[in-house]
Amino acid sequence: MRSTLLYTVLFASAPAIAQYGSFDASAVKAAKATTTLVVLDAGDSPYNRTIMNAVKAEWKFTGAYEFVTVAELAAQPIDPTKTYLLKTSRVDPVKFEATFLALVRGWKAKKGEPLQQANNAFTSIAAEHELASIMIDPKAINEQGMAPMLMVYVKHLQDFLKNVEAGKITDKTTADRTYSLRTRLIRDGQLLLAREHVDKSLPDAAAIAANYASPCSLVGLAEITAAVEAQDRTITVSDALLTGEHKNKHCFKRVFNAGTGELMYLADDAAIFGKKEGFIDVDLKNIARAR
C-alpha cells in the first residue's frame, strides 16, 4: 500500500469498500447509548498516540469511551452492550486485502467463537456488525508520518453516522449523493494535493492548473498533515491508497475538509500497468465541474 488513505456487506463492488457502513438509523441510534472501547495496537505506536488524542478531542457519538489493547480485547468476551472502534482487515472477491478503521457494535458471541487478528487488525468480524468504516493505510500512519489523518477519519465516521441517524443517508445511492453535493465546495477554498497522491500523468503544478483553475497547491505529505492538525476549514486535502498487486491493483481517492473531516470527493480506478496510481486529470475535471 502507498500513502494514507463504509459498507453493509463485504466488498460487493470496488467503490463501496472505502467509506460506508450500516444504513440502519435505528441501529445507529441504539449504539449511541453504549460505551465505546477504543482498541489500541500492541505496544507503543503513532497509531495509538494519535487515535487516543483524536478520540479525546473529537469523539461525540457515544457519551463514554475506554481504551483497551488488542490483547486485552482478545482476552475478554465481546459485549453486545458496547461498541468498538478498531481496525479490521478484509479480503475482497479478487483477493486483495485492505485495512479499515471501523466502529463495530458488540454482539452475543457463540461459545468458543474467537476474535482473530493479524498485525493489530481483526480478521473475523462479520460486516453485519459494522456501523461505519473507512479504509486506512496502517503503514503510512505508523511509518510515513500520516497519523494526523486519523483525526479526519474519526470525524468522518461520526459525520456518516449522523447522516444515517437523521435519515439523510439510507443506502449507497444517498451516501454517494451526500458526498457529491459537497464536491463543488472544494473550489471555495484551497485544495492541497500531495505529490504522493497524484499520478505521474500530472507531473507538476502546470499540469494540474491545466485541468483545475481554482486554488490548488501541489505539496508534500507534511503540508497535508499540518493543515489537518491546524483544523483549517478553508482547506481540503487529498488522500489516496493503493491496494492489490499487478492485475488487481486499485487506487482509492478521497478529498476531505481538513477541519471538519467531511468527505468531499471520492473516486477509484483500476491501477494496472503503472497507470492511474493517484489523482488523474479526470478527478480534477470532476471537481472543477461539480454542481
mmCIF file of C-alpha atoms in Angstrom:
data_model
loop_
_atom_site.group_PDB
_atom_site.id
_atom_site.type_symbol
_atom_site.label_atom_id
_atom_site.label_comp_id
_atom_site.label_asym_id
_atom_site.label_seq_id
_atom_site.Cartn_x
_atom_site.Cartn_y
_atom_site.Cartn_z
ATOM 1 C CA MET A 1 0.000 0.000 0.000
ATOM 2 C CA ARG A 2 1.126 3.546 -0.671
ATOM 3 C CA SER A 3 0.226 6.657 1.366
ATOM 4 C CA THR A 4 -2.850 7.098 3.516
ATOM 5 C CA LEU A 5 -5.960 6.953 2.926
ATOM 6 C CA LEU A 6 -18.059 2.121 4.718
ATOM 7 C CA TYR A 7 -20.384 -0.687 3.717
ATOM 8 C CA THR A 8 -23.066 -3.194 4.850
ATOM 9 C CA VAL A 9 -21.768 -6.281 3.045
ATOM 10 C CA LEU A 10 -18.291 -7.363 2.117
ATOM 11 C CA PHE A 11 -16.749 -5.815 -0.968
ATOM 12 C CA ALA A 12 -19.656 -6.110 -3.397
ATOM 13 C CA SER A 13 -18.116 -3.515 -5.665
ATOM 14 C CA ALA A 14 -14.872 -1.592 -5.741
ATOM 15 C CA PRO A 15 -16.210 1.901 -4.930
ATOM 16 C CA ALA A 16 -18.094 0.576 -1.917
ATOM 17 C CA ILE A 17 -15.177 -0.633 0.127
ATOM 18 C CA ALA A 18 -13.689 2.699 1.010
ATOM 19 C CA GLN A 19 -16.192 4.592 3.148
ATOM 20 C CA TYR A 20 -19.618 3.286 4.089
ATOM 21 C CA GLY A 21 -21.319 1.330 6.898
ATOM 22 C CA SER A 22 -24.753 0.430 8.207
ATOM 23 C CA PHE A 23 -27.686 2.320 6.722
ATOM 24 C CA ASP A 24 -29.993 1.340 9.620
ATOM 25 C CA ALA A 25 -30.956 4.524 11.511
ATOM 26 C CA SER A 26 -32.394 2.561 14.443
ATOM 27 C CA ALA A 27 -29.149 0.619 14.872
ATOM 28 C CA VAL A 28 -27.139 3.831 14.874
ATOM 29 C CA LYS A 29 -29.468 5.462 17.398
ATOM 30 C CA ALA A 30 -29.265 2.428 19.701
ATOM 31 C CA ALA A 31 -25.471 2.419 19.509
ATOM 32 C CA LYS A 32 -25.258 5.987 20.801
ATOM 33 C CA ALA A 33 -26.232 4.753 24.285
ATOM 34 C CA THR A 34 -23.215 2.440 24.521
ATOM 35 C CA THR A 35 -19.678 2.858 25.823
ATOM 36 C CA THR A 36 -17.081 2.708 23.064
ATOM 37 C CA LEU A 37 -13.957 0.629 23.605
ATOM 38 C CA VAL A 38 -11.117 2.086 21.520
ATOM 39 C CA VAL A 39 -8.743 -0.736 20.635
ATOM 40 C CA LEU A 40 -5.037 0.107 20.577
ATOM 41 C CA ASP A 41 -2.132 -1.694 18.923
ATOM 42 C CA ALA A 42 0.100 -3.953 20.949
ATOM 43 C CA GLY A 43 2.949 -1.786 22.210
ATOM 44 C CA ASP A 44 3.514 1.887 21.504
ATOM 45 C CA SER A 45 2.848 3.305 18.039
ATOM 46 C CA PRO A 46 1.969 6.569 16.277
ATOM 47 C CA TYR A 47 -1.434 4.993 15.653
ATOM 48 C CA ASN A 48 -2.017 4.553 19.392
ATOM 49 C CA ARG A 49 -0.937 8.038 20.347
ATOM 50 C CA THR A 50 -2.965 9.741 17.632
ATOM 51 C CA ILE A 51 -6.164 7.704 17.909
ATOM 52 C CA MET A 52 -6.192 8.401 21.657
ATOM 53 C CA ASN A 53 -5.795 12.133 21.056
ATOM 54 C CA ALA A 54 -8.416 12.091 18.286
ATOM 55 C CA VAL A 55 -10.976 10.312 20.450
ATOM 56 C CA LYS A 56 -10.326 12.531 23.454
ATOM 57 C CA ALA A 57 -10.718 15.660 21.323
ATOM 58 C CA GLU A 58 -13.427 14.693 18.864
ATOM 59 C CA TRP A 59 -15.416 11.591 19.887
ATOM 60 C CA LYS A 60 -19.022 12.649 20.460
ATOM 61 C CA PHE A 61 -21.016 9.728 19.034
ATOM 62 C CA THR A 62 -21.189 7.922 22.366
ATOM 63 C CA GLY A 63 -21.065 9.564 25.746
ATOM 64 C CA ALA A 64 -18.322 7.366 27.178
ATOM 65 C CA TYR A 65 -15.218 5.611 25.913
ATOM 66 C CA GLU A 66 -12.394 3.475 27.250
ATOM 67 C CA PHE A 67 -9.063 2.375 25.819
ATOM 68 C CA VAL A 68 -8.011 -1.290 25.620
ATOM 69 C CA THR A 69 -5.226 -3.060 23.775
ATOM 70 C CA VAL A 70 -5.650 -5.733 21.124
ATOM 71 C CA ALA A 71 -4.521 -8.353 23.638
ATOM 72 C CA GLU A 72 -6.937 -7.135 26.311
ATOM 73 C CA LEU A 73 -9.844 -7.272 23.886
ATOM 74 C CA ALA A 74 -8.903 -10.764 22.745
ATOM 75 C CA ALA A 75 -8.932 -11.927 26.374
ATOM 76 C CA GLN A 76 -12.471 -10.756 27.122
ATOM 77 C CA PRO A 77 -15.852 -11.671 25.630
ATOM 78 C CA ILE A 78 -17.443 -9.312 23.143
ATOM 79 C CA ASP A 79 -20.126 -7.275 24.912
ATOM 80 C CA PRO A 80 -23.364 -6.606 22.967
ATOM 81 C CA THR A 81 -23.951 -3.510 25.102
ATOM 82 C CA LYS A 82 -20.755 -1.841 23.854
ATOM 83 C CA THR A 83 -19.301 -0.504 20.630
ATOM 84 C CA TYR A 84 -15.711 -0.974 19.491
ATOM 85 C CA LEU A 85 -13.526 1.401 17.492
ATOM 86 C CA LEU A 86 -10.891 -0.868 15.995
ATOM 87 C CA LYS A 87 -9.031 -1.921 12.877
ATOM 88 C CA THR A 88 -10.398 -4.681 10.694
ATOM 89 C CA SER A 89 -8.789 -6.492 7.789
ATOM 90 C CA ARG A 90 -10.822 -7.896 4.907
ATOM 91 C CA VAL A 91 -10.152 -9.607 1.587
ATOM 92 C CA ASP A 92 -12.409 -8.951 -1.379
ATOM 93 C CA PRO A 93 -13.564 -11.462 -4.048
ATOM 94 C CA VAL A 94 -10.496 -10.845 -6.207
ATOM 95 C CA LYS A 95 -8.281 -11.471 -3.207
ATOM 96 C CA PHE A 96 -6.724 -8.146 -2.322
ATOM 97 C CA GLU A 97 -6.538 -7.177 1.317
ATOM 98 C CA ALA A 98 -7.362 -3.831 2.925
ATOM 99 C CA THR A 99 -7.422 -2.439 6.457
ATOM 100 C CA PHE A 100 -10.285 -0.362 7.828
ATOM 101 C CA LEU A 101 -10.890 1.832 10.838
ATOM 102 C CA ALA A 102 -14.321 0.600 11.927
ATOM 103 C CA LEU A 103 -16.920 1.253 14.565
ATOM 104 C CA VAL A 104 -18.424 -2.136 15.430
ATOM 105 C CA ARG A 105 -21.478 -2.893 17.584
ATOM 106 C CA GLY A 106 -20.893 -5.705 20.048
ATOM 107 C CA TRP A 107 -22.791 -8.941 19.576
ATOM 108 C CA LYS A 108 -23.609 -12.076 21.518
ATOM 109 C CA ALA A 109 -20.753 -14.312 20.511
ATOM 110 C CA LYS A 110 -21.190 -18.036 20.177
ATOM 111 C CA LYS A 111 -19.399 -20.245 22.680
ATOM 112 C CA GLY A 112 -15.839 -20.794 21.577
ATOM 113 C CA GLU A 113 -16.031 -18.087 18.911
ATOM 114 C CA PRO A 114 -12.570 -16.453 18.997
ATOM 115 C CA LEU A 115 -11.628 -12.983 17.828
ATOM 116 C CA GLN A 116 -8.927 -13.466 15.236
ATOM 117 C CA GLN A 117 -6.442 -10.724 14.426
ATOM 118 C CA ALA A 118 -3.250 -10.180 12.500
ATOM 119 C CA ASN A 119 -0.996 -7.128 12.650
ATOM 120 C CA ASN A 120 -3.340 -5.423 15.128
ATOM 121 C CA ALA A 121 -6.350 -5.709 12.777
ATOM 122 C CA PHE A 122 -9.239 -8.102 13.393
ATOM 123 C CA THR A 123 -9.983 -10.540 10.590
ATOM 124 C CA SER A 124 -13.061 -12.413 11.859
ATOM 125 C CA ILE A 125 -15.622 -9.647 12.471
ATOM 126 C CA ALA A 126 -18.668 -10.032 10.233
ATOM 127 C CA ALA A 127 -19.629 -6.967 8.202
ATOM 128 C CA GLU A 128 -23.137 -7.090 9.691
ATOM 129 C CA HIS A 129 -21.691 -5.830 12.987
ATOM 130 C CA GLU A 130 -20.106 -2.726 11.451
ATOM 131 C CA LEU A 131 -21.773 0.643 11.912
ATOM 132 C CA ALA A 132 -19.194 2.625 9.942
ATOM 133 C CA SER A 133 -15.768 2.024 8.471
ATOM 134 C CA ILE A 134 -13.176 3.685 6.292
ATOM 135 C CA MET A 135 -10.169 2.229 4.532
ATOM 136 C CA ILE A 136 -6.830 3.290 6.011
ATOM 137 C CA ASP A 137 -3.151 2.559 5.475
ATOM 138 C CA PRO A 138 -1.519 1.460 8.763
ATOM 139 C CA LYS A 139 1.966 1.569 7.247
ATOM 140 C CA ALA A 140 1.575 5.192 6.177
ATOM 141 C CA ILE A 141 0.134 6.056 9.579
ATOM 142 C CA ASN A 142 2.933 4.421 11.560
ATOM 143 C CA GLU A 143 5.901 4.859 9.232
ATOM 144 C CA GLN A 144 5.251 7.818 6.929
ATOM 145 C CA GLY A 145 4.023 10.486 9.331
ATOM 146 C CA MET A 146 0.377 10.268 8.301
ATOM 147 C CA ALA A 147 -1.050 9.562 11.767
ATOM 148 C CA PRO A 148 -2.756 13.008 11.923
ATOM 149 C CA MET A 149 -5.186 11.767 9.245
ATOM 150 C CA LEU A 150 -6.767 9.657 11.993
ATOM 151 C CA MET A 151 -8.329 12.889 13.259
ATOM 152 C CA VAL A 152 -10.031 13.285 9.877
ATOM 153 C CA TYR A 153 -11.144 9.647 9.807
ATOM 154 C CA VAL A 154 -12.668 9.848 13.303
ATOM 155 C CA LYS A 155 -14.620 12.961 12.291
ATOM 156 C CA HIS A 156 -15.697 11.368 9.019
ATOM 157 C CA LEU A 157 -17.076 8.227 10.691
ATOM 158 C CA GLN A 158 -19.178 10.370 13.000
ATOM 159 C CA ASP A 159 -20.399 12.505 10.098
ATOM 160 C CA PHE A 160 -21.560 9.366 8.305
ATOM 161 C CA LEU A 161 -23.332 8.107 11.433
ATOM 162 C CA LYS A 162 -25.014 11.483 11.977
ATOM 163 C CA ASN A 163 -26.397 11.432 8.444
ATOM 164 C CA VAL A 164 -27.638 7.849 8.799
ATOM 165 C CA GLU A 165 -29.345 8.653 12.099
ATOM 166 C CA ALA A 166 -31.004 11.726 10.562
ATOM 167 C CA GLY A 167 -32.316 9.673 7.636
ATOM 168 C CA LYS A 168 -30.268 11.592 5.066
ATOM 169 C CA ILE A 169 -28.202 8.509 4.179
ATOM 170 C CA THR A 170 -30.359 5.417 3.706
ATOM 171 C CA ASP A 171 -28.352 3.438 1.138
ATOM 172 C CA LYS A 172 -25.271 3.676 -1.040
ATOM 173 C CA THR A 173 -27.023 5.954 -3.528
ATOM 174 C CA THR A 174 -27.937 8.564 -0.930
ATOM 175 C CA ALA A 175 -24.460 8.300 0.593
ATOM 176 C CA ASP A 176 -22.847 8.965 -2.778
ATOM 177 C CA ARG A 177 -25.239 11.874 -3.368
ATOM 178 C CA THR A 178 -24.404 13.382 0.025
ATOM 179 C CA TYR A 179 -20.713 13.388 -0.779
ATOM 180 C CA SER A 180 -21.093 14.503 -4.394
ATOM 181 C CA LEU A 181 -23.153 17.519 -3.330
ATOM 182 C CA ARG A 182 -20.160 18.655 -1.291
ATOM 183 C CA THR A 183 -17.672 18.377 -4.139
ATOM 184 C CA ARG A 184 -18.346 21.831 -5.581
ATOM 185 C CA LEU A 185 -17.434 23.348 -2.197
ATOM 186 C CA ILE A 186 -13.834 22.240 -2.684
ATOM 187 C CA ARG A 187 -13.467 25.135 -5.133
ATOM 188 C CA ASP A 188 -14.383 27.665 -2.418
ATOM 189 C CA GLY A 189 -11.143 27.058 -0.553
ATOM 190 C CA GLN A 190 -7.597 25.856 -1.098
ATOM 191 C CA LEU A 191 -7.129 22.279 -2.293
ATOM 192 C CA LEU A 192 -3.889 20.650 -1.193
ATOM 193 C CA LEU A 193 -2.804 17.739 -3.375
ATOM 194 C CA ALA A 194 0.071 15.687 -2.044
ATOM 195 C CA ARG A 195 2.648 14.743 -4.668
ATOM 196 C CA GLU A 196 2.453 11.200 -3.326
ATOM 197 C CA HIS A 197 -1.290 11.133 -4.087
ATOM 198 C CA VAL A 198 -1.021 12.323 -7.691
ATOM 199 C CA ASP A 199 -0.486 10.054 -10.685
ATOM 200 C CA LYS A 200 2.647 10.525 -12.743
ATOM 201 C CA SER A 201 0.471 11.792 -15.609
ATOM 202 C CA LEU A 202 0.216 15.050 -13.601
ATOM 203 C CA PRO A 203 3.910 15.722 -13.014
ATOM 204 C CA ASP A 204 3.789 19.337 -11.870
ATOM 205 C CA ALA A 205 1.687 22.351 -10.898
ATOM 206 C CA ALA A 206 1.307 23.397 -14.535
ATOM 207 C CA ALA A 207 -0.292 20.073 -15.447
ATOM 208 C CA ILE A 208 -2.700 20.433 -12.547
ATOM 209 C CA ALA A 209 -3.554 24.039 -13.447
ATOM 210 C CA ALA A 210 -4.393 22.920 -16.982
ATOM 211 C CA ASN A 211 -7.235 20.819 -15.540
ATOM 212 C CA TYR A 212 -8.230 22.756 -12.419
ATOM 213 C CA ALA A 213 -8.360 26.562 -12.285
ATOM 214 C CA SER A 214 -9.446 27.017 -8.641
ATOM 215 C CA PRO A 215 -6.924 27.476 -5.816
ATOM 216 C CA CYS A 216 -4.758 24.365 -5.601
ATOM 217 C CA SER A 217 -1.250 23.589 -4.408
ATOM 218 C CA LEU A 218 0.939 20.569 -5.049
ATOM 219 C CA VAL A 219 2.558 19.859 -1.690
ATOM 220 C CA GLY A 220 4.349 17.262 0.387
ATOM 221 C CA LEU A 221 2.670 14.994 2.908
ATOM 222 C CA ALA A 222 3.873 17.248 5.732
ATOM 223 C CA GLU A 223 1.728 20.110 4.427
ATOM 224 C CA ILE A 224 -1.291 17.806 4.345
ATOM 225 C CA THR A 225 -0.871 16.786 7.975
ATOM 226 C CA ALA A 226 -0.114 20.372 9.033
ATOM 227 C CA ALA A 227 -3.456 21.534 7.602
ATOM 228 C CA VAL A 228 -5.228 18.695 9.422
ATOM 229 C CA GLU A 229 -3.510 19.490 12.702
ATOM 230 C CA ALA A 230 -4.456 23.170 12.290
ATOM 231 C CA GLN A 231 -8.074 22.060 11.600
ATOM 232 C CA ASP A 232 -8.313 24.701 8.892
ATOM 233 C CA ARG A 233 -11.840 24.563 7.441
ATOM 234 C CA THR A 234 -10.808 26.645 4.432
ATOM 235 C CA ILE A 235 -8.510 23.848 3.235
ATOM 236 C CA THR A 236 -9.328 20.491 1.689
ATOM 237 C CA VAL A 237 -6.736 17.740 1.500
ATOM 238 C CA SER A 238 -6.102 14.762 -0.747
ATOM 239 C CA ASP A 239 -5.956 11.177 0.443
ATOM 240 C CA ALA A 240 -5.116 8.166 -1.712
ATOM 241 C CA LEU A 241 -4.478 4.483 -1.131
ATOM 242 C CA LEU A 242 -3.353 1.645 -3.367
ATOM 243 C CA THR A 243 -4.457 -1.938 -2.818
ATOM 244 C CA GLY A 244 -3.667 -5.187 -4.564
ATOM 245 C CA GLU A 245 -0.872 -6.011 -6.948
ATOM 246 C CA HIS A 246 -0.383 -6.290 -10.694
ATOM 247 C CA LYS A 247 -3.679 -7.044 -12.470
ATOM 248 C CA ASN A 248 -5.927 -6.318 -9.482
ATOM 249 C CA LYS A 249 -4.248 -3.153 -8.223
ATOM 250 C CA HIS A 250 -6.738 -0.426 -7.317
ATOM 251 C CA CYS A 251 -6.408 3.226 -6.289
ATOM 252 C CA PHE A 252 -8.934 4.780 -3.928
ATOM 253 C CA LYS A 253 -9.011 8.592 -3.839
ATOM 254 C CA ARG A 254 -10.704 10.944 -1.411
ATOM 255 C CA VAL A 255 -10.748 14.671 -0.598
ATOM 256 C CA PHE A 256 -11.596 15.710 2.955
ATOM 257 C CA ASN A 257 -12.171 19.044 4.628
ATOM 258 C CA ALA A 258 -9.112 19.461 6.845
ATOM 259 C CA GLY A 259 -11.135 20.999 9.669
ATOM 260 C CA THR A 260 -14.495 19.234 9.701
ATOM 261 C CA GLY A 261 -13.327 15.867 8.374
ATOM 262 C CA GLU A 262 -16.231 15.844 5.890
ATOM 263 C CA LEU A 263 -15.744 13.692 2.826
ATOM 264 C CA MET A 264 -15.968 15.996 -0.203
ATOM 265 C CA TYR A 265 -14.963 13.744 -3.098
ATOM 266 C CA LEU A 266 -14.378 10.053 -3.680
ATOM 267 C CA ALA A 267 -13.401 8.013 -6.695
ATOM 268 C CA ASP A 268 -11.484 4.872 -7.520
ATOM 269 C CA ASP A 269 -9.745 3.416 -10.531
ATOM 270 C CA ALA A 270 -8.116 0.175 -11.543
ATOM 271 C CA ALA A 271 -4.431 0.998 -11.347
ATOM 272 C CA ILE A 272 -2.766 -1.580 -13.565
ATOM 273 C CA PHE A 273 0.383 -1.381 -15.660
ATOM 274 C CA GLY A 274 1.599 1.559 -13.579
ATOM 275 C CA LYS A 275 -1.251 3.852 -14.606
ATOM 276 C CA LYS A 276 -3.815 5.806 -12.560
ATOM 277 C CA GLU A 277 -1.862 5.383 -9.342
ATOM 278 C CA GLY A 278 -3.315 8.528 -7.786
ATOM 279 C CA PHE A 279 -5.374 11.545 -8.750
ATOM 280 C CA ILE A 280 -5.615 11.961 -12.515
ATOM 281 C CA ASP A 281 -6.927 14.683 -14.837
ATOM 282 C CA VAL A 282 -10.446 13.216 -14.700
ATOM 283 C CA ASP A 283 -10.566 13.709 -10.935
ATOM 284 C CA LEU A 284 -9.585 17.361 -11.255
ATOM 285 C CA LYS A 285 -12.135 17.920 -14.022
ATOM 286 C CA ASN A 286 -14.851 16.262 -11.941
ATOM 287 C CA ILE A 287 -14.125 18.609 -9.041
ATOM 288 C CA ALA A 288 -13.941 21.630 -11.349
ATOM 289 C CA ARG A 289 -17.292 20.797 -12.974
ATOM 290 C CA ALA A 290 -19.216 19.690 -9.890
ATOM 291 C CA ARG A 291 -22.531 21.457 -9.312
#
